[in-house]
Short mmCIF file of C-alpha atoms in Angstrom, two decimals:
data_model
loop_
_atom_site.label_atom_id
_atom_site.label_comp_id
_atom_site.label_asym_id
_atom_site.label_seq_id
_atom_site.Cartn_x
_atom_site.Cartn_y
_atom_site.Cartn_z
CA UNK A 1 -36.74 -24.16 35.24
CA UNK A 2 -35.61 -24.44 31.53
CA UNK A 3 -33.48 -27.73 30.63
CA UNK A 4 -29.98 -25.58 30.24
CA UNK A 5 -28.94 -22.72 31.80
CA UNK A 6 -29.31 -19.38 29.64
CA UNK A 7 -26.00 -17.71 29.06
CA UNK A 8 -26.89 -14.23 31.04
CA UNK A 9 -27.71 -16.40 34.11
CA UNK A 10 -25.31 -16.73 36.73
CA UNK A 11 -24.96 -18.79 40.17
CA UNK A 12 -26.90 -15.98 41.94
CA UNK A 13 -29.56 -15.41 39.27
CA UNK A 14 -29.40 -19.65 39.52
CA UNK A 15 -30.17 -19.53 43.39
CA UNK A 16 -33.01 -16.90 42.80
CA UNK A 17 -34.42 -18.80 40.28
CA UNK A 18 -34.73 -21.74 42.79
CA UNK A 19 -36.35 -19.38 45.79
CA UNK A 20 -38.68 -18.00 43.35
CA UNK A 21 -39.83 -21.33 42.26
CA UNK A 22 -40.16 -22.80 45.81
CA UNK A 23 -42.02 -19.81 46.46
CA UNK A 24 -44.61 -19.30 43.87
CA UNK A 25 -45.59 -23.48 44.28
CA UNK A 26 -46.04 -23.00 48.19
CA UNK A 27 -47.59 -19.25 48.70
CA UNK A 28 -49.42 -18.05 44.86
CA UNK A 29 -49.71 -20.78 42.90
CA UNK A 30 -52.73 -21.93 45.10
CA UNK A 31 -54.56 -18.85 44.84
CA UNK A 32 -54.66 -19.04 40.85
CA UNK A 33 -58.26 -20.31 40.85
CA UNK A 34 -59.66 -17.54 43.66
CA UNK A 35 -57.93 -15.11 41.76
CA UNK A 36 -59.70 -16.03 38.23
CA UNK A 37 -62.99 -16.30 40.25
CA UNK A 38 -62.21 -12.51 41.88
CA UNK A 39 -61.08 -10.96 38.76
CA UNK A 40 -57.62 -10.11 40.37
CA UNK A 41 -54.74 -10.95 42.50
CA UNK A 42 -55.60 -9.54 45.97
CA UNK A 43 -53.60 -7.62 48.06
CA UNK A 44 -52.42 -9.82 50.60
CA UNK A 45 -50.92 -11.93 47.87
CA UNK A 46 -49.11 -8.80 46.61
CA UNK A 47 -47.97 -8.07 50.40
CA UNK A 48 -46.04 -11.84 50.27
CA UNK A 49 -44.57 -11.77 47.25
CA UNK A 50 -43.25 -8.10 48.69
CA UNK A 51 -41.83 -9.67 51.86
CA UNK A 52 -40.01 -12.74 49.29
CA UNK A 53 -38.65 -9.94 47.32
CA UNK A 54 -40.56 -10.23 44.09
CA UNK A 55 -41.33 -6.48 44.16
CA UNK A 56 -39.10 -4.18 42.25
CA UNK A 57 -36.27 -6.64 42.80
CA UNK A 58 -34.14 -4.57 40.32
CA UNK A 59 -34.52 -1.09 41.79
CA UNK A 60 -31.17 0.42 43.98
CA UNK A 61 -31.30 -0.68 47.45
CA UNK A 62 -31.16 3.09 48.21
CA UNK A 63 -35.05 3.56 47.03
CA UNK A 64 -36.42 0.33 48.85
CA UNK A 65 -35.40 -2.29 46.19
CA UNK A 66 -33.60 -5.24 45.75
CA UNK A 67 -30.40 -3.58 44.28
CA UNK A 68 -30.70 -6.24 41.23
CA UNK A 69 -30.54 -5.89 37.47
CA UNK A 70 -33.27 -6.69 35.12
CA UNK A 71 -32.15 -10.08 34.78
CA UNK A 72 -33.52 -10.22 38.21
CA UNK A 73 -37.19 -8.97 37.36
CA UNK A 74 -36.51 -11.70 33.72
CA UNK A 75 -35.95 -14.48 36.20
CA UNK A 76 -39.13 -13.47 38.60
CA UNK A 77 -40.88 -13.01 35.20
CA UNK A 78 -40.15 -16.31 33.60
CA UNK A 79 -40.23 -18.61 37.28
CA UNK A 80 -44.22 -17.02 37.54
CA UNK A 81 -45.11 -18.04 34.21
CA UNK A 82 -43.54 -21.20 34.41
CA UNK A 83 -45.55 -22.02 37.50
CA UNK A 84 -48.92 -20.67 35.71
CA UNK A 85 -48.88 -17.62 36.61
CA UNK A 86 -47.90 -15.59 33.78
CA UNK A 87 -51.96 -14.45 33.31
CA UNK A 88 -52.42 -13.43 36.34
CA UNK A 89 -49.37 -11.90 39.14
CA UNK A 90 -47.28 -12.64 36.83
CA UNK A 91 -48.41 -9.95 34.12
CA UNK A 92 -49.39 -7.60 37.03
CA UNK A 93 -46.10 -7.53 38.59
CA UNK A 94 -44.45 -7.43 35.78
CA UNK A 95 -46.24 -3.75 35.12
CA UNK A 96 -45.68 -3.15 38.11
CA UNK A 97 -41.42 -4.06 39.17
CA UNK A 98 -40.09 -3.94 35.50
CA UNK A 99 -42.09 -1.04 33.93
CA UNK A 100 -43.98 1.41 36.40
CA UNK A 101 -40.63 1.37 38.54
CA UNK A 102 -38.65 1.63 36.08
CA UNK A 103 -39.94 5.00 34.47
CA UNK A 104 -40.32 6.41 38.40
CA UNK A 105 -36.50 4.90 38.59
CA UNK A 106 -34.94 6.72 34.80
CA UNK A 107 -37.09 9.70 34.68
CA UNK A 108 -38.66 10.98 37.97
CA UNK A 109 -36.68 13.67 40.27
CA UNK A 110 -35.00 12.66 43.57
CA UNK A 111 -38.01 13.43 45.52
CA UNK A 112 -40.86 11.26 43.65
CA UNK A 113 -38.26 8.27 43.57
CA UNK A 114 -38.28 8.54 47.51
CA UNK A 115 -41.67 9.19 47.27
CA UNK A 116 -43.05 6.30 45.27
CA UNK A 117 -40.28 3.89 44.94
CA UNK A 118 -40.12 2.16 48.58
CA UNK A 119 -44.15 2.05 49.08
CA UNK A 120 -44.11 0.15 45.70
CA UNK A 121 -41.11 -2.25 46.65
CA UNK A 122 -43.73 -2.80 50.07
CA UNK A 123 -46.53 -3.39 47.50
CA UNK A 124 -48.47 -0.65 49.70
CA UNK A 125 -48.41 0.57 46.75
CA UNK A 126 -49.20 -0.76 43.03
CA UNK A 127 -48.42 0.84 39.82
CA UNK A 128 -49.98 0.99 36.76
CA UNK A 129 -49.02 2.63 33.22
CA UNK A 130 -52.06 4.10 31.29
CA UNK A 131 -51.23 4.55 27.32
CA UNK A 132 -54.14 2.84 25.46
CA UNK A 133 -57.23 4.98 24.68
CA UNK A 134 -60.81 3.60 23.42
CA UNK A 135 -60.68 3.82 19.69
CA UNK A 136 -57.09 4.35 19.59
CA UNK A 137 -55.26 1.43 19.87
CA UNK A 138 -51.59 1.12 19.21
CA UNK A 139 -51.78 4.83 17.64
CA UNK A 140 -49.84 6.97 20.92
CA UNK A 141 -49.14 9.88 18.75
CA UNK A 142 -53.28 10.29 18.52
CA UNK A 143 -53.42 10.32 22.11
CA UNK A 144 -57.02 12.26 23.00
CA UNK A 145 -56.71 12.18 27.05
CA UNK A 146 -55.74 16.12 27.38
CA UNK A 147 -54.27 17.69 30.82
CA UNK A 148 -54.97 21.63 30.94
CA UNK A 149 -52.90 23.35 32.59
CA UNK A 150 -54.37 25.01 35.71
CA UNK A 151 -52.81 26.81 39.10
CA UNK A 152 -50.14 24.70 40.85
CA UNK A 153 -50.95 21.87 37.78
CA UNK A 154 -53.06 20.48 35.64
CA UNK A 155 -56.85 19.27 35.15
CA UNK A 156 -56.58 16.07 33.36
CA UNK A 157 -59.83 14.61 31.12
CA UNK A 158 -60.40 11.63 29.17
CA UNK A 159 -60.11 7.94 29.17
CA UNK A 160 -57.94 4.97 28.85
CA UNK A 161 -58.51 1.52 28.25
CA UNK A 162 -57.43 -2.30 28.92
CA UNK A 163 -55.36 -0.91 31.78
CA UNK A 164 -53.26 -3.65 33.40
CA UNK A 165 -53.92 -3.41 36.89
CA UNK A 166 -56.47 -1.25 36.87
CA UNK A 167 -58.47 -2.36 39.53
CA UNK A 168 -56.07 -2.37 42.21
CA UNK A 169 -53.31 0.34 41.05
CA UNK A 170 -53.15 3.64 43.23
CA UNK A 171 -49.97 4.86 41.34
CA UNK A 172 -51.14 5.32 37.56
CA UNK A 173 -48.43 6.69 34.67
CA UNK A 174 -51.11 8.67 32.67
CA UNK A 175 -49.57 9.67 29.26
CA UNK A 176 -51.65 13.38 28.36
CA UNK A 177 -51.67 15.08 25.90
CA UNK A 178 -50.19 18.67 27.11
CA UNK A 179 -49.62 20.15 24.09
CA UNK A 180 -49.77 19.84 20.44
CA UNK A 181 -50.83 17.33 18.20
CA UNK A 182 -48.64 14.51 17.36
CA UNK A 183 -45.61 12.84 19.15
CA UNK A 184 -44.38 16.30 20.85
CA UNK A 185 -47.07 17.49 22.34
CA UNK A 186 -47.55 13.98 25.02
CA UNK A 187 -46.61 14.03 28.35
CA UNK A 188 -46.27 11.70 31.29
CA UNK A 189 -48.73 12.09 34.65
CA UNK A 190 -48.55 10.11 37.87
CA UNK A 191 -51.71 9.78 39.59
CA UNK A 192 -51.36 8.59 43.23
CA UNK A 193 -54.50 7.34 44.78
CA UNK A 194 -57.37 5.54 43.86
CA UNK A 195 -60.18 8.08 45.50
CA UNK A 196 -59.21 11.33 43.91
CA UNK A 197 -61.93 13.83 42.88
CA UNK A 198 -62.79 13.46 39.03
CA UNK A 199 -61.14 9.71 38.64
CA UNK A 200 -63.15 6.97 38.09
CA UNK A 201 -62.59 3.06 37.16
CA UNK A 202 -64.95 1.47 34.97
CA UNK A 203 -65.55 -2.02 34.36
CA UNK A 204 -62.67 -4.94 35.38
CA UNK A 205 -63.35 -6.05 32.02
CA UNK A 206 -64.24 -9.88 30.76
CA UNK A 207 -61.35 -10.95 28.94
CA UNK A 208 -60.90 -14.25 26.95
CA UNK A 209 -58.21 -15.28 28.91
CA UNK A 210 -55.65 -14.38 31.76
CA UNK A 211 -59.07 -14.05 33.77
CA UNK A 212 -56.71 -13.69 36.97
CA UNK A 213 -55.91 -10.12 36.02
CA UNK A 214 -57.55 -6.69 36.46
CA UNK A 215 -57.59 -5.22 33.30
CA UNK A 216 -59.81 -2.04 33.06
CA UNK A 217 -61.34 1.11 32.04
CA UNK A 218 -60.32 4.82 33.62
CA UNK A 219 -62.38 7.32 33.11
CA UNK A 220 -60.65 11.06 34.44
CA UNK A 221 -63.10 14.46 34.56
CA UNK A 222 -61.13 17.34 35.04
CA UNK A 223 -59.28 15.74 37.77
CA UNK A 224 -56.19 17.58 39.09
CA UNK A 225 -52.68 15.89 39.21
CA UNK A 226 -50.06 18.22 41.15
CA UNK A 227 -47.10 20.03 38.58
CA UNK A 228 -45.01 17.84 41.26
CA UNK A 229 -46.36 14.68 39.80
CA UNK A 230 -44.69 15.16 35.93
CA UNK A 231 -42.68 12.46 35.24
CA UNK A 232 -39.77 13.67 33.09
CA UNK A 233 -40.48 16.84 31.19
CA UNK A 234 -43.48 18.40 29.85
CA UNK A 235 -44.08 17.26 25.75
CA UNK A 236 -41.05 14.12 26.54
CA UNK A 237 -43.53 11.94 27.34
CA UNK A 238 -44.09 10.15 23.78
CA UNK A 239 -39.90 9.41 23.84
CA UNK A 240 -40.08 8.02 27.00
CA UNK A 241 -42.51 5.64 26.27
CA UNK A 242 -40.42 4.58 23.33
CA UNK A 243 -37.61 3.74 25.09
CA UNK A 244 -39.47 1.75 27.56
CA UNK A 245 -41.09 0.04 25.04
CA UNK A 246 -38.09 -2.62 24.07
CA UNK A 247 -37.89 -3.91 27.13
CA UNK A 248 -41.52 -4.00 27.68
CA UNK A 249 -41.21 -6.16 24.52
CA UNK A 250 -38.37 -8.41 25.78
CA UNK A 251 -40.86 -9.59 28.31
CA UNK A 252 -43.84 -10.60 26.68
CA UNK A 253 -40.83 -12.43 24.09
CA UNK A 254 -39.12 -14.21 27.17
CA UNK A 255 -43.20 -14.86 28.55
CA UNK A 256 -43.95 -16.90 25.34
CA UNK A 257 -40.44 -18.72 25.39
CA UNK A 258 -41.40 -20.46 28.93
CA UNK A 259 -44.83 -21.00 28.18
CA UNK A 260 -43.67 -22.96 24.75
CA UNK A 261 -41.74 -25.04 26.80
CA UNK A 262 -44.02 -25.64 29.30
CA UNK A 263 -46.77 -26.89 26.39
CA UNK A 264 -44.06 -29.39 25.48
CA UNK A 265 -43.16 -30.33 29.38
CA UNK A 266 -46.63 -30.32 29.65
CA UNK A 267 -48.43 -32.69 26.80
CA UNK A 268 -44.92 -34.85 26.52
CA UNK A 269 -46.07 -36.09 30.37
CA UNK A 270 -50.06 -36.48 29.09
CA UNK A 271 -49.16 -38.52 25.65
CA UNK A 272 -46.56 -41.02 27.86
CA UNK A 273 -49.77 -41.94 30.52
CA UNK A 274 -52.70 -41.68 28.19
CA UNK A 275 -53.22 -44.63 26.02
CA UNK A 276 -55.75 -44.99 22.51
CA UNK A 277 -55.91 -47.88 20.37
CA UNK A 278 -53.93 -50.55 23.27
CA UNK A 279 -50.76 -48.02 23.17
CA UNK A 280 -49.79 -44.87 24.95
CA UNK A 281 -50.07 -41.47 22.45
CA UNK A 282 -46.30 -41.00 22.32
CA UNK A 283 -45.98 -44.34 20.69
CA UNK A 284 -47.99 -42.76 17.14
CA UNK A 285 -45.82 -41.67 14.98
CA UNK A 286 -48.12 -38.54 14.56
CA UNK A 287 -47.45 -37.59 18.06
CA UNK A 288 -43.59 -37.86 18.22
CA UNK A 289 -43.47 -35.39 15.06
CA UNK A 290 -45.61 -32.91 16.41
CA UNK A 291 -43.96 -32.99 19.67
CA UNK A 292 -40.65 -33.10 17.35
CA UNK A 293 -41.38 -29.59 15.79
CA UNK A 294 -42.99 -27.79 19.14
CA UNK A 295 -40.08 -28.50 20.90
CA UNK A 296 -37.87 -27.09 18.36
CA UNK A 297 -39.46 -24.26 17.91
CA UNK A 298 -39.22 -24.15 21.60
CA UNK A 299 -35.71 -24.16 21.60
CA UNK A 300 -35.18 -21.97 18.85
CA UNK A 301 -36.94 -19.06 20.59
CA UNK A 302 -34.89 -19.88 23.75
CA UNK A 303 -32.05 -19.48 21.82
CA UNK A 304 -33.52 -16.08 20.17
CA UNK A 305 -34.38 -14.51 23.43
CA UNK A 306 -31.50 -15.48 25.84
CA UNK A 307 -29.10 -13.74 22.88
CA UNK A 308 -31.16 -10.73 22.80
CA UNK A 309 -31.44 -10.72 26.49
CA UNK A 310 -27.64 -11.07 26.62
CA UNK A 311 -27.38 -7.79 24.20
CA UNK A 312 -30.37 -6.06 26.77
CA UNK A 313 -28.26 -6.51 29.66
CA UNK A 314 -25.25 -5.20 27.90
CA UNK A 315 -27.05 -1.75 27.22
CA UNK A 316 -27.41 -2.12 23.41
CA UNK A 317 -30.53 -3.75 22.40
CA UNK A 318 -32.31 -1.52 20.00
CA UNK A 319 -36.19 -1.51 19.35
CA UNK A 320 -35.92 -3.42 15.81
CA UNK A 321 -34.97 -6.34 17.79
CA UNK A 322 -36.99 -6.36 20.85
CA UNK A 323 -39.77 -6.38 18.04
CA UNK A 324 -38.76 -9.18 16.22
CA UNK A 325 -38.50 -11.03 19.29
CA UNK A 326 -42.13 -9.93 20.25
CA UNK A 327 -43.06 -10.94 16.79
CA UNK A 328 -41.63 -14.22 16.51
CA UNK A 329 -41.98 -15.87 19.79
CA UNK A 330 -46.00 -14.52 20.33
CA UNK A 331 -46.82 -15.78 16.63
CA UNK A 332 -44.72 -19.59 17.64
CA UNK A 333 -46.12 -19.34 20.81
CA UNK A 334 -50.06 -19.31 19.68
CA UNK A 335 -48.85 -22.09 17.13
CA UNK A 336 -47.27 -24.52 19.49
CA UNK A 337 -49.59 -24.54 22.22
CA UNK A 338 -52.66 -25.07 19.70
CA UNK A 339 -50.41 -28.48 18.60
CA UNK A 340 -50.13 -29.21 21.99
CA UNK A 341 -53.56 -28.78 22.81
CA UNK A 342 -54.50 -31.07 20.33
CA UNK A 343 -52.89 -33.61 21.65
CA UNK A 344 -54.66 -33.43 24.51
CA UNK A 345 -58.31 -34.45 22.66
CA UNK A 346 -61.10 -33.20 24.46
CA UNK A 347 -59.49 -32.62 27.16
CA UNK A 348 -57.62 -30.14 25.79
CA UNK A 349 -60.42 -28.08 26.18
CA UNK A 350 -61.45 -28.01 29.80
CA UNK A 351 -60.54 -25.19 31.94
CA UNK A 352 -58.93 -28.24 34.54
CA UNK A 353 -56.33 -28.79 32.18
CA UNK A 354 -53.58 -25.91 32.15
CA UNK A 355 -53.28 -26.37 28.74
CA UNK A 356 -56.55 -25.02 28.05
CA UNK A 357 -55.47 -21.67 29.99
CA UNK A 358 -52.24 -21.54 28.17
CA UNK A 359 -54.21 -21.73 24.89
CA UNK A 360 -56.76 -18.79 26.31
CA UNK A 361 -54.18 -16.91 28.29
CA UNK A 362 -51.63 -16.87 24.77
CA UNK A 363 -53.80 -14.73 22.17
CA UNK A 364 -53.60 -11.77 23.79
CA UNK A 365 -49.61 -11.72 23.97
CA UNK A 366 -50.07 -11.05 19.75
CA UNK A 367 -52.42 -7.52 20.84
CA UNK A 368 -50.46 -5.92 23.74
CA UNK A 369 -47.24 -4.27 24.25
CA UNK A 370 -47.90 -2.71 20.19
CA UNK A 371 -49.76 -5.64 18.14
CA UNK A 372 -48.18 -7.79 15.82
CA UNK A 373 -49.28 -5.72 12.88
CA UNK A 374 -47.17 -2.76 14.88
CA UNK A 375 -43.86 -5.02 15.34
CA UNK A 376 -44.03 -5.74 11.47
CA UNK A 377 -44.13 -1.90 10.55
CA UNK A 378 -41.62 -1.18 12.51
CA UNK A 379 -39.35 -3.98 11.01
CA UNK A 380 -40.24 -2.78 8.05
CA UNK A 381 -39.35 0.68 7.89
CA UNK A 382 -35.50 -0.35 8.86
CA UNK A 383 -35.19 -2.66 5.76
#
């Protein structure tokens, strides 16, 4: 856990903090390396962290839930990245508990909360969101995946790309395109199984890092998704997603906050035992102001985050912020676990060392959830 407390957490959120940790070091953390090797975290695993209550920990009791808040889901988050996890379950249920859930939980009807909800709490079933399109990157308004309508619902073609989950999910948020062109015209499918006629997953594609999670291509061909299974209304989809979209943010910003800390946790222990020249590395001046900086920038973003956290859980933090926060802490993040690597020599650079991971595992967080470039524009446009 961090050094101090964070102001929006509380004795309870304290005490979960605690069972999370015991449980990720005693029943996931020693799967990391099968689940690099396999490509993704396998379903048993998903079944345990169910049973702990990682699963949708902050949907109402009522749907199969843990009744929490998402403070809850930021704790799970933050415990499974500080254990190592972040690439791997972490990320996946993180798409799963905090986002999928979530857009079920805000914009489905009674009967597809009751529907979907509980089997996802179970992790019977596991949810995916599908925005990103081959060739269109960040650019949702250009959305080319089109659902036609057809008799009792629609017949859904295209394809989507470096889908989280996307091996294992069998409950898939498709954002179509059921209208016009442009923002208005986008609308939000759930797809429930992973066998339906005219769906197909492509590759679980090779990724530079976070090797422990599916990420993939789906391919659909005319495949029918029930008029039941609209999430929200038709051509609402595109403002949904937007809305979503901060807190999406705040989680790859509170992600990068634990992992800078645990690059300083980390290399401060190496540079105390490893010794060069007849003295230990933390005796060179070099190394003290490097690990001087990294762990200010450390605590700077912790800072950054647990006050815009604090304003999340309030109900009024707006998009501007969550991308600044997105901005900031993935651009420190890259830069203090590269110093920290390097402190590390050649070592450093073997797979053994979780540094190595962190480094592999952190460029990413700068491409997904809207790149970088994204987060600037739209902290431009409200100067």
């Amino acid at each position: 856990m961090s050094p101090e407390r964070s102001p929006w957490i509380d004795d309870e959120l304290a005490m979960l903090q605690e069972h999370v940790a015991r449980f990720v070091a005693g029943e996931l953390a020693p799967h990391r390396e099968r689940w690099d090797r396999n490509g993704q975290v396998d379903r048993a695993s998903w079944a345990r962290a169910a049973e702990a209550g990682l699963l949708c920990a902050s949907i109402p009791v009522e749907y199969g839930g843990g009744g929490g808040t998402l403070a809850h889901e930021a704790v799970i988050h933050q415990e499974l990245s500080r254990a190592g996890l972040g690439g791997s379950f972490g990320t996946g249920n993180t798409i799963h508990s905090a986002i999928v859930a979530h857009y079920i939980l805000a914009y489905g009807d009674e009967a597809q909360k009751r529907r979907w909800l509980p089997a996802m709490a179970r992790g019977e079933r596991i949810g995916a969101i599908a925005m990103t399109e081959p060739g269109g990157g960040s650019d949702l308004q250009g959305l080319r995946t089109r659902a036609n309508p057809a008799q009792g619902g629609w017949l859904l073609s295209g394809a989507k790309t470096f889908i989280s989950n996307g091996q294992t999910a069998d409950l898939i948020v498709v954002a179509a395109r059921t209208g016009e062109a442009g923002a208005k015209g986008i609308s939000l499918l759930v797809l429930e199984g992973g066998e339906a006629e005219g769906f197909r997953r492509g590759r679980n594609l090779e990724k530079v890092g976070m090797r422990g999670q599916d990420t993939s291509e789906l391919f659909f061909d005319d495949m029918f998704v029930p008029a039941g299974n609209l999430l929200g209304s038709e051509g609402g989809g595109f403002a949904l997603l937007m809305h979503q979209l901060a807190w999406e943010r705040m989680t790859i910003a509170l992600d990068a906050v634990v992992n800078m800390e645990r690059a300083v946790a980390l290399t401060t222990d190496y540079v105390r035992d490893r010794k060069a020249f007849g003295k230990t590395l933390l005796d060179f001046q070099n190394t003290q102001f490097v690990l001087a900086d990294c762990a200010t920038q450390a605590s700077v973003a912790r800072a950054f985050a647990d006050s815009l956290m604090v304003r999340l859980l309030a109900g009024n933090l707006d998009a501007i912020s969550a991308a600044k926060a997105k901005l900031w802490t993935t651009e420190t993040q890259c830069k203090v676990i590269d110093a920290c690597q390097q402190l590390f020599g050649g070592y450093g650079y073997m797979t053994e060392y979780p540094i190595a991971r962190m480094f592999a595992d952190a460029r990413v967080s700068r491409i997904y959830g809207g790149t970088n470039e994204i987060m600037k524009l739209i902290i431009a446009r409200a100067l």
